[in-house]
Each structure stands twice: as C-alpha cells, then as structure tokens.
mmCIF file of C-alpha atoms in Angstrom:
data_model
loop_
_atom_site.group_PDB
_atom_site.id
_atom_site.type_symbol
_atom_site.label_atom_id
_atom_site.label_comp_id
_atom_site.label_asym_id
_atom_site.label_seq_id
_atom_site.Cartn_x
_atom_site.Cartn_y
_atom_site.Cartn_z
ATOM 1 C CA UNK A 1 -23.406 -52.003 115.095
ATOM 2 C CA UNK A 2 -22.033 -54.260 112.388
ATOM 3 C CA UNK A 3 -24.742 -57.178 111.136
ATOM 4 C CA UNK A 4 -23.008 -60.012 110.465
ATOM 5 C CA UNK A 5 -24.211 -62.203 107.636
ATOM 6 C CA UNK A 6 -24.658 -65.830 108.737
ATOM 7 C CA UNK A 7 -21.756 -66.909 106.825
ATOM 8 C CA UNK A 8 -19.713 -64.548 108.673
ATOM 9 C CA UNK A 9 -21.355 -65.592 112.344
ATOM 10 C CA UNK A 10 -20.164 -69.278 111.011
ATOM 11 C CA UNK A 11 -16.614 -68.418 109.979
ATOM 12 C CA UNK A 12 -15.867 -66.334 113.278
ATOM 13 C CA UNK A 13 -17.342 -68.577 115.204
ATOM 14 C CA UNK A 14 -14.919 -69.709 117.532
ATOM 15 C CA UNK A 15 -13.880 -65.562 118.143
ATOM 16 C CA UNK A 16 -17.885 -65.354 118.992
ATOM 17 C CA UNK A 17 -17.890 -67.818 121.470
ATOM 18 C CA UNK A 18 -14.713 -66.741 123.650
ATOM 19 C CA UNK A 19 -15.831 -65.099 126.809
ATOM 20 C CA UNK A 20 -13.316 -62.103 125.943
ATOM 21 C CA UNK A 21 -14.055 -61.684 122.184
ATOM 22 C CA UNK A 22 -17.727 -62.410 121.426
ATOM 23 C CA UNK A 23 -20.065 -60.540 118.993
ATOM 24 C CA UNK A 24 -18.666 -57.009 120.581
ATOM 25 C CA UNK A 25 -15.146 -57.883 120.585
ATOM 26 C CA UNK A 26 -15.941 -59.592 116.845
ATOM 27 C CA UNK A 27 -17.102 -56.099 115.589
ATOM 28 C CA UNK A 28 -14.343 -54.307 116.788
ATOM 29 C CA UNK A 29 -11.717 -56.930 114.692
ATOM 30 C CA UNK A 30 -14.191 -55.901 111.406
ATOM 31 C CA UNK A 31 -14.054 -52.142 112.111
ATOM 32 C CA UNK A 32 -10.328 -51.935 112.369
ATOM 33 C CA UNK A 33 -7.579 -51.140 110.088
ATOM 34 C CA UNK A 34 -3.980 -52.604 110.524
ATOM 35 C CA UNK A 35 -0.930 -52.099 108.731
ATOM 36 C CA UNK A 36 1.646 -54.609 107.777
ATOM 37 C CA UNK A 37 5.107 -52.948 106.849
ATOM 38 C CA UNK A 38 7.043 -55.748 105.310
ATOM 39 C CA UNK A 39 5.454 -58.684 103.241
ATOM 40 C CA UNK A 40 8.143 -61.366 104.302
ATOM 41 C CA UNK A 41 9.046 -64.038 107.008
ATOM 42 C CA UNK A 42 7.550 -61.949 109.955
ATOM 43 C CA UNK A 43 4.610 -60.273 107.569
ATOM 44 C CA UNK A 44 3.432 -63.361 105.894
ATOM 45 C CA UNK A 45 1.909 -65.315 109.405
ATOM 46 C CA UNK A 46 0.878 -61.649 110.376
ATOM 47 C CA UNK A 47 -1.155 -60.778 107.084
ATOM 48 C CA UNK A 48 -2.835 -64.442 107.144
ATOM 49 C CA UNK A 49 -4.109 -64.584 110.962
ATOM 50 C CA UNK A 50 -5.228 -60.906 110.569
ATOM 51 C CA UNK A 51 -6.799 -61.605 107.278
ATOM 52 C CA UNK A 52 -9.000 -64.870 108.576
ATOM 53 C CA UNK A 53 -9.495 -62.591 111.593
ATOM 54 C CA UNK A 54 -11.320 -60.733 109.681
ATOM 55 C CA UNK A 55 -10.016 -57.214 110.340
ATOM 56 C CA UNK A 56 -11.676 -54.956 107.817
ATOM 57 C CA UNK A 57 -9.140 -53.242 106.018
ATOM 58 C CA UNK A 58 -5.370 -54.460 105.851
ATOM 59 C CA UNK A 59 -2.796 -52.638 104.594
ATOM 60 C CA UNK A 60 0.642 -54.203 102.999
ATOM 61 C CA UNK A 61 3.669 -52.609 102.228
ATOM 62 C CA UNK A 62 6.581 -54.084 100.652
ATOM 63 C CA UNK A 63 8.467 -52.845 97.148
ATOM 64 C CA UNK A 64 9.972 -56.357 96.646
ATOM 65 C CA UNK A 65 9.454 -59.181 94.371
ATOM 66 C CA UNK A 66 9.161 -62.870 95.434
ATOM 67 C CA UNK A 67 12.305 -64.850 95.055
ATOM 68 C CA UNK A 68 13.086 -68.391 95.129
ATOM 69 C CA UNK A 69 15.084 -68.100 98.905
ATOM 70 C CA UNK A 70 12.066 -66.163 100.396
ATOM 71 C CA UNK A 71 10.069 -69.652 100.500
ATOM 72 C CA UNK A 72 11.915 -71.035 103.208
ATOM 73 C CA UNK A 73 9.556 -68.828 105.974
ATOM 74 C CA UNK A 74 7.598 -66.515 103.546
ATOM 75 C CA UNK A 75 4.332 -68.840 103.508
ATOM 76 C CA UNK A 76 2.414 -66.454 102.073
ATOM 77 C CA UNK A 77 3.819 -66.707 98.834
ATOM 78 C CA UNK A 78 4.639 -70.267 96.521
ATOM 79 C CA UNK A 79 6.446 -71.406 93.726
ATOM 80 C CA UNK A 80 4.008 -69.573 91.489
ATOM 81 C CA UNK A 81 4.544 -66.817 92.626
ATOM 82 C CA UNK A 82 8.463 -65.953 91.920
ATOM 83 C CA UNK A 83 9.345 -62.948 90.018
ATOM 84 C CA UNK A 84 5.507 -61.386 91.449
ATOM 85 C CA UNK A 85 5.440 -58.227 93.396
ATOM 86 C CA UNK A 86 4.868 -59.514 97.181
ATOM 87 C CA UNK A 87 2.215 -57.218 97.922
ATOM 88 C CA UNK A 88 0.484 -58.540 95.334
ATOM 89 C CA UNK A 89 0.947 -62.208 95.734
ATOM 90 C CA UNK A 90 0.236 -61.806 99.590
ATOM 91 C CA UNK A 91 -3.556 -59.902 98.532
ATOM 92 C CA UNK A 92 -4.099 -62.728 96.470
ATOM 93 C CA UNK A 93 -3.850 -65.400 99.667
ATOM 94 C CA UNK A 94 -5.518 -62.803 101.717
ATOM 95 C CA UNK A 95 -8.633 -62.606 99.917
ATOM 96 C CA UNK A 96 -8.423 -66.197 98.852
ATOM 97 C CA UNK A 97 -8.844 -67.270 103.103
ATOM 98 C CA UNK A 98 -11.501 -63.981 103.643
ATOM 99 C CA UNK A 99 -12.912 -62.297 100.600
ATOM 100 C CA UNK A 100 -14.636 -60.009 103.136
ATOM 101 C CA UNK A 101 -11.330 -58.146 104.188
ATOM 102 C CA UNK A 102 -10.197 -54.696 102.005
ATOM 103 C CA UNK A 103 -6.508 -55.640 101.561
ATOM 104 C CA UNK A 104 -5.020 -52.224 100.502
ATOM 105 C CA UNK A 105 -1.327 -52.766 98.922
ATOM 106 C CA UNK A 106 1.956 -50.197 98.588
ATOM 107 C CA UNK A 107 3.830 -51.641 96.443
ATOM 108 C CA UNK A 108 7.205 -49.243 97.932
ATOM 109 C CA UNK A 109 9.792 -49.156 100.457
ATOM 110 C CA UNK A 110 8.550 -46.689 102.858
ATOM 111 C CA UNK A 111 11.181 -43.724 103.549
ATOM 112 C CA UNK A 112 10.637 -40.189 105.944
ATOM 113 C CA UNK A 113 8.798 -38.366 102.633
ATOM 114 C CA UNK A 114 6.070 -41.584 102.814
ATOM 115 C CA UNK A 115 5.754 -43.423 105.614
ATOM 116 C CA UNK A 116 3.648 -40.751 107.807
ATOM 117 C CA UNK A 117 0.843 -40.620 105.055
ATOM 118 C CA UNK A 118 0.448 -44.001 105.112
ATOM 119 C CA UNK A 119 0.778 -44.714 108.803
ATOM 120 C CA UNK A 120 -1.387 -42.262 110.157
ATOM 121 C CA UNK A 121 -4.527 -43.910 108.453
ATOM 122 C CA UNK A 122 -4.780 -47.298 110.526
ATOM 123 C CA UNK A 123 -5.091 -48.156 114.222
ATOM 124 C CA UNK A 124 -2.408 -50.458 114.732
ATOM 125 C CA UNK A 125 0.608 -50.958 112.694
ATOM 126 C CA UNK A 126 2.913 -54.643 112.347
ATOM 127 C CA UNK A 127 6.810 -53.954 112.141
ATOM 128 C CA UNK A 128 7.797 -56.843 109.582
ATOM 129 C CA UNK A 129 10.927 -55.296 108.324
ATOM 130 C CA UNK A 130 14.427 -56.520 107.960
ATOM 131 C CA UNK A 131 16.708 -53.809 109.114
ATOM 132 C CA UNK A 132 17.358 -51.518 111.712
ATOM 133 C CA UNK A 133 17.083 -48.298 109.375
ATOM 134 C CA UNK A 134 13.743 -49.369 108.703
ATOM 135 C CA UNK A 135 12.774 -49.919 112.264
ATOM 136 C CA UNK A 136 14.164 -46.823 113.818
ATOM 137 C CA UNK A 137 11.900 -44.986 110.897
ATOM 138 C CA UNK A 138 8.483 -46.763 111.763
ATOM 139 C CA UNK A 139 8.873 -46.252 115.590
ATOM 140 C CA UNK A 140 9.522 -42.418 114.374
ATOM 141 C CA UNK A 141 6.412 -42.494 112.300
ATOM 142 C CA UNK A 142 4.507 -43.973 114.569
ATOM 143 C CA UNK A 143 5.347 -42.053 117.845
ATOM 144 C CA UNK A 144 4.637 -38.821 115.760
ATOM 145 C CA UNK A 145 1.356 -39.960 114.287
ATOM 146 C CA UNK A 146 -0.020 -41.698 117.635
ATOM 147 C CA UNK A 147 -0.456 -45.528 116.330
ATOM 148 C CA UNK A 148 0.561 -48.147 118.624
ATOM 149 C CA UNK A 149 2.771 -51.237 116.678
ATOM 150 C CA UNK A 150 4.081 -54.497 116.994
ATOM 151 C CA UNK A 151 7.958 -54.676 116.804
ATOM 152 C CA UNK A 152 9.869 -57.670 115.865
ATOM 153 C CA UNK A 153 12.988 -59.002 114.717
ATOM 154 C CA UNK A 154 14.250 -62.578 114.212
ATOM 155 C CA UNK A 155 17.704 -63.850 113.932
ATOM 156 C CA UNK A 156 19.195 -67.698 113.214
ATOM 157 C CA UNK A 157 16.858 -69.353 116.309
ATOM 158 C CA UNK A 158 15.853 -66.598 118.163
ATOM 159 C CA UNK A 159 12.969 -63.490 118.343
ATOM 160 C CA UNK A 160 12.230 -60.669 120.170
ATOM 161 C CA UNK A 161 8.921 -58.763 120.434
ATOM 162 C CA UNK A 162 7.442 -55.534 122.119
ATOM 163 C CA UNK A 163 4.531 -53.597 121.786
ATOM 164 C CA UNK A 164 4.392 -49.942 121.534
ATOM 165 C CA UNK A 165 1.332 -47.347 122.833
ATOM 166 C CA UNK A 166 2.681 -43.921 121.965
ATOM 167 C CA UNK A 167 3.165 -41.515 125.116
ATOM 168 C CA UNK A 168 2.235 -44.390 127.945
ATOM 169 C CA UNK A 169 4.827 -47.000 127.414
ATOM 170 C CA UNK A 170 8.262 -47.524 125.892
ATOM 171 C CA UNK A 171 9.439 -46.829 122.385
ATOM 172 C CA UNK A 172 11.500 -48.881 120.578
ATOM 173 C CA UNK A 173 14.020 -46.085 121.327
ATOM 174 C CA UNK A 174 13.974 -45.903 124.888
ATOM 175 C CA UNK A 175 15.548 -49.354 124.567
ATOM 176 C CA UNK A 176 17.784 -49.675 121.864
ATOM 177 C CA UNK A 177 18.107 -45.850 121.110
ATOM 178 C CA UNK A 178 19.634 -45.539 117.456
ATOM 179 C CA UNK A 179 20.679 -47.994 115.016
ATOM 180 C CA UNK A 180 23.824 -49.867 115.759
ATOM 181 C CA UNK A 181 27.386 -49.203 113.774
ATOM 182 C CA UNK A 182 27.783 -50.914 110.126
ATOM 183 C CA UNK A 183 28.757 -54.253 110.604
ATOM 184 C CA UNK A 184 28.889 -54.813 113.955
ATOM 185 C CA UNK A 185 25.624 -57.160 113.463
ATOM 186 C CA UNK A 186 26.003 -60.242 111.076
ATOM 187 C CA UNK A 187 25.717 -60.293 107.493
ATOM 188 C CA UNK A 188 21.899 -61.347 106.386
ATOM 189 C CA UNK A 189 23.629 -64.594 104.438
ATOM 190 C CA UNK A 190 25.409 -65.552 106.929
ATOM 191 C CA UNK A 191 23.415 -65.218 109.678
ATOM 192 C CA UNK A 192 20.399 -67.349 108.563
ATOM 193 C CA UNK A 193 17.485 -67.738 110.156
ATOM 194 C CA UNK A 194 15.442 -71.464 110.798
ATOM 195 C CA UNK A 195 12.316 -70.627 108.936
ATOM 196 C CA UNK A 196 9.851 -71.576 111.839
ATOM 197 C CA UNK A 197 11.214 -69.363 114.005
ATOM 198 C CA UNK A 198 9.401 -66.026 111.842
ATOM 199 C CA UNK A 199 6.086 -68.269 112.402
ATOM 200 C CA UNK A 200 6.449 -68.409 115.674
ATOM 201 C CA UNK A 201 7.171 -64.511 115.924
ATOM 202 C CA UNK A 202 4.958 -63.559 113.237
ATOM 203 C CA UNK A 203 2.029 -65.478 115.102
ATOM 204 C CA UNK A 204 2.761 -63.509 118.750
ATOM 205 C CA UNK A 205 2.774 -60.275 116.867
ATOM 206 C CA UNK A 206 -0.572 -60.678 115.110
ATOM 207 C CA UNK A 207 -2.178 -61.647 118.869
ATOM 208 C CA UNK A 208 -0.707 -58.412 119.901
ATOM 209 C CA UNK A 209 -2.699 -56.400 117.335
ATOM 210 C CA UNK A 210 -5.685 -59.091 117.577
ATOM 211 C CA UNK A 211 -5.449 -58.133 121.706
ATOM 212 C CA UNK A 212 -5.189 -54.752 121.295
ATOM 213 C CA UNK A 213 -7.893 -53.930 119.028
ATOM 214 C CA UNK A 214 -10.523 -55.991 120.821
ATOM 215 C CA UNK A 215 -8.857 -54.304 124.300
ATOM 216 C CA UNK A 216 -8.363 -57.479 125.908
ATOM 217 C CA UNK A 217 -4.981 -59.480 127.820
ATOM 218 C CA UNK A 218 -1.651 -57.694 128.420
ATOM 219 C CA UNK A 219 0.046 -56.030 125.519
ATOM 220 C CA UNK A 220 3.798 -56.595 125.607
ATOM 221 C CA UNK A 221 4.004 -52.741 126.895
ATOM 222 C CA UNK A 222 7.363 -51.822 128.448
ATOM 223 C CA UNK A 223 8.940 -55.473 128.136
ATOM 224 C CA UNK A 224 10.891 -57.548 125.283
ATOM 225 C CA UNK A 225 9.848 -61.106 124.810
ATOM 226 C CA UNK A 226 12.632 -63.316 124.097
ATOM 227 C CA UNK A 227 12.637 -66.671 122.863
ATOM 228 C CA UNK A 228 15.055 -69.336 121.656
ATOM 229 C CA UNK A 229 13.873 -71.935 119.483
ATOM 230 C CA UNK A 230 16.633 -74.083 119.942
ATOM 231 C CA UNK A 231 15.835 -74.470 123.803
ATOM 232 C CA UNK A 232 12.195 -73.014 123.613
ATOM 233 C CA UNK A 233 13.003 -70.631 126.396
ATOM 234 C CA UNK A 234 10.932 -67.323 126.628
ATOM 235 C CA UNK A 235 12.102 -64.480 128.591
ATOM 236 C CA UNK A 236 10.799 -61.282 129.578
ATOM 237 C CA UNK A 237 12.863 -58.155 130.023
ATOM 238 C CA UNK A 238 11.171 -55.233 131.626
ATOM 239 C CA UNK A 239 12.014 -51.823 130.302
ATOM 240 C CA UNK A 240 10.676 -48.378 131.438
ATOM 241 C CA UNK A 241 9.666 -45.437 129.264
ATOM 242 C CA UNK A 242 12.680 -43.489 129.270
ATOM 243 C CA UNK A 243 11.704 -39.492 130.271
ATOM 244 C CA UNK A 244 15.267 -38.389 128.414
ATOM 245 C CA UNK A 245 14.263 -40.493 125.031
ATOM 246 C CA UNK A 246 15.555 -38.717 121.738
ATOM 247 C CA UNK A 247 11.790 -40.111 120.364
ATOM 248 C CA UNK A 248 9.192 -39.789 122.906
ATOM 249 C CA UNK A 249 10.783 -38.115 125.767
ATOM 250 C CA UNK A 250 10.702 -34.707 126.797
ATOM 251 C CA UNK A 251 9.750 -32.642 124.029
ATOM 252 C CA UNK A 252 10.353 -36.057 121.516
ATOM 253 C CA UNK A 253 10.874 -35.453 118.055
ATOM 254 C CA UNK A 254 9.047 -32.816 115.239
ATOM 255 C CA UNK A 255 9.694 -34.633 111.988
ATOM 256 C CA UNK A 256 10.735 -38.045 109.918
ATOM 257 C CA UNK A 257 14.378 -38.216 108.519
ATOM 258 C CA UNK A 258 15.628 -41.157 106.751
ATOM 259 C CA UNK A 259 18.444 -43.026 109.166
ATOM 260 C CA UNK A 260 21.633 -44.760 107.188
ATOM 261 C CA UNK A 261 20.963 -47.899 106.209
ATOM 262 C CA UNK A 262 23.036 -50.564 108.641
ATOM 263 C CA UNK A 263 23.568 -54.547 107.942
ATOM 264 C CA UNK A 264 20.071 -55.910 108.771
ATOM 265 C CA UNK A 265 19.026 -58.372 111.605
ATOM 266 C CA UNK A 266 18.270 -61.097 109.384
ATOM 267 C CA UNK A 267 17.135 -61.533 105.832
ATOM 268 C CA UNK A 268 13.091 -61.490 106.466
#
C-alpha cells in the first residue's frame, strides 16, 4: 500500500473523502499510468485534471510546436510558450500543479512502426487527436495491445465521446468502421471550433479514465455521448459490439498499418 505524505493526504483531500474514491480508490489514481495522445484542445483539460489527480505516471505525445491560434482552447500552453515543443510546455504546467506526477513526453506523431511500443505500457490511454487517420490507428493499437481509451472528437459546437474496453464492448470501429472519403468532412479552417467546447469534452474524457482506474460509475461502454453547446443538449446513442468488426470481431486484426490521412474533424 502506498503511504501518503501529509501533504499529499491534504492535496487529495476532497478524492479521500468521497464515499467511492477514498484512501483505496486514492492509491489506485497514484499507481496508474495514462496516456495522452495529442497535447491540444482535447489533451490540454485531460493532462491538467489527470495531473492534479495525481495519477503517477502520465504520458504525452504530440510532435507539434505551440502556435499563436492553438491558444484559443489549448489552456495548457500561453503566450510564452509559442514556437515550444507542446509536450514540453504541457510537462512544464503538469509538474508546476503536482510535482509528484512522472510526466513522460514523445515528442512524435505516432504512426503503425510506434504507436504499439508506446501504448502497450499504460493502463488507460486519452484519444486527443485531430484526425480520423489518427483515430482509426489508436483504436488499432489499442484493441491489439488490450488498453481501454477515451475517444473524442469536437467540431464548431459540438462533441462526441465513448469509451473503449477491448474484447467486452464496442470499438471505435464497430461504429464508424474506417475513415471517411477525403473531403467529405469540412476543412479544419473552416470548420472552427468555440474553444469551450474541447473543455467541456476534454473534462468528460479525463472522468472516464479517473472512473475507470478507481473502478467506479458507468464508463461510456457501447454508447456515444453527444452534446451541443449551442443548446446544451446531451444525447446518448447506444451501440453494440459488432461480432463481424474488421477490428475486434471475429478473428479482429494481427498488425498496425498506417491509414491515409483524410481532412480532420476539427483543428484540435
């Protein structure tokens, strides 16, 4: 069992003293290792919460700089920080809220001859990505090597979330099943995206991870949360874990490949 110093019983505190966290559920969030794949709009809420969560080791891949239109919705980073690797201005923030987390960076863009290496090391992995190339290659990686993961995807207003267990619930594939045609989704600069709306995602998918690793609550297995920002309607949309899958079903897949590169959901 994990002693906590008192300075650590003081900061997680208010975890300690919820009926379906306390000092068990606590030392679970401290012994666990989570994966952010994208250091942007959706990663930047996920890497802070986890981070003052105190999950023990956090790892953050992204092989892109910070740039003046990425501070709209990427609060992790500031002025300051422009022209700075974003793996390495998001460990910076990390540590500064919770110098007791290991934040582990890759500065790179994960691809099929990377992305099971790095994967298959943590328990839960965050989907914070920007295209649907990307996407289709972590719900691959992490079918293959067993990790469940938060999906998610924003777009002008809206979100959409689901959480993936490997084998017992639906992959991102059983829904959506391969990337869509080039451009028959809208251009990332025209498109836009209202920068609260990745906090709001970005929030619901570091709960999911927070959930899962202390084993408490509902995952968002087999359904898609919806939401519109502009009405603040949520929606639901059950799925079932599709037998004939190309991913997980029937025999599922052997290996990674690379999928072409489509016009992204929104710039993240």
């Amino acid at each position: 069992m994990k002693e906590f110093s008192d300075e650590e019983l003081e900061r997680y505190s208010r975890h300690i003293i919820l009926q379906d966290v306390g000092i068990e559920g606590q030392e679970k969030i401290a012994n666990s290792k989570v994966l952010v794949i994208g250091a942007g709009g959706l990663g930047s809420p996920v890497a802070l919460y986890l981070a003052a969560a105190g999950v023990g080791e956090i790892g953050i891949v992204d092989g892109d700089v910070v740039d003046l239109s990425n501070l709209q919705r990427q609060v992790i980073h500031a002025t300051a920080d422009i022209g700075v690797p974003k793996v390495l201005s998001a460990k910076a923030k990390m540590e500064a809220i919770n110098p007791n987390v290991k934040v582990t960076v890759y500065q790179k863009f994960l691809d099929a001859s990377n992305i099971l290496d790095i994967v298959k090391g943590y328990d839960f992995v965050i989907d914070g990505t920007d295209n649907f190339s990307a996407k289709f290659l972590i719900n691959d990686a992490c079918i293959l090597a067993n990790v469940p993961y938060s999906h998610g995807g924003i777009l002008r207003f809206g979100g959409q979330t689901m959480t993936i267990k490997p084998h017992e619930s639906a992959c991102y594939a059983c829904v959506f099943d391969s990337p869509p045609p080039a451009n028959a989704i809208p251009t990332c600069s025209s498109a836009g995206i209202l920068g609260a709306v990745a906090g709001m995602l970005g929030t619901i998918q570091a709960a999911e991870a927070l959930k899962y690793i202390v084993g408490v609550g509902e995952p968002l297995y087999n359904r898609l949360l919806t939401f519109d920002a502009k009405t603040m309607n949520f929606r639901n949309v059950n799925f079932k874990k599709n037998p004939k899958c190309r991913v997980c079903g029937g025999e599922g897949i052997k290996e990674i490949r690379d999928y072409e590169a489509v016009v992204c959901e929104a710039k993240l």
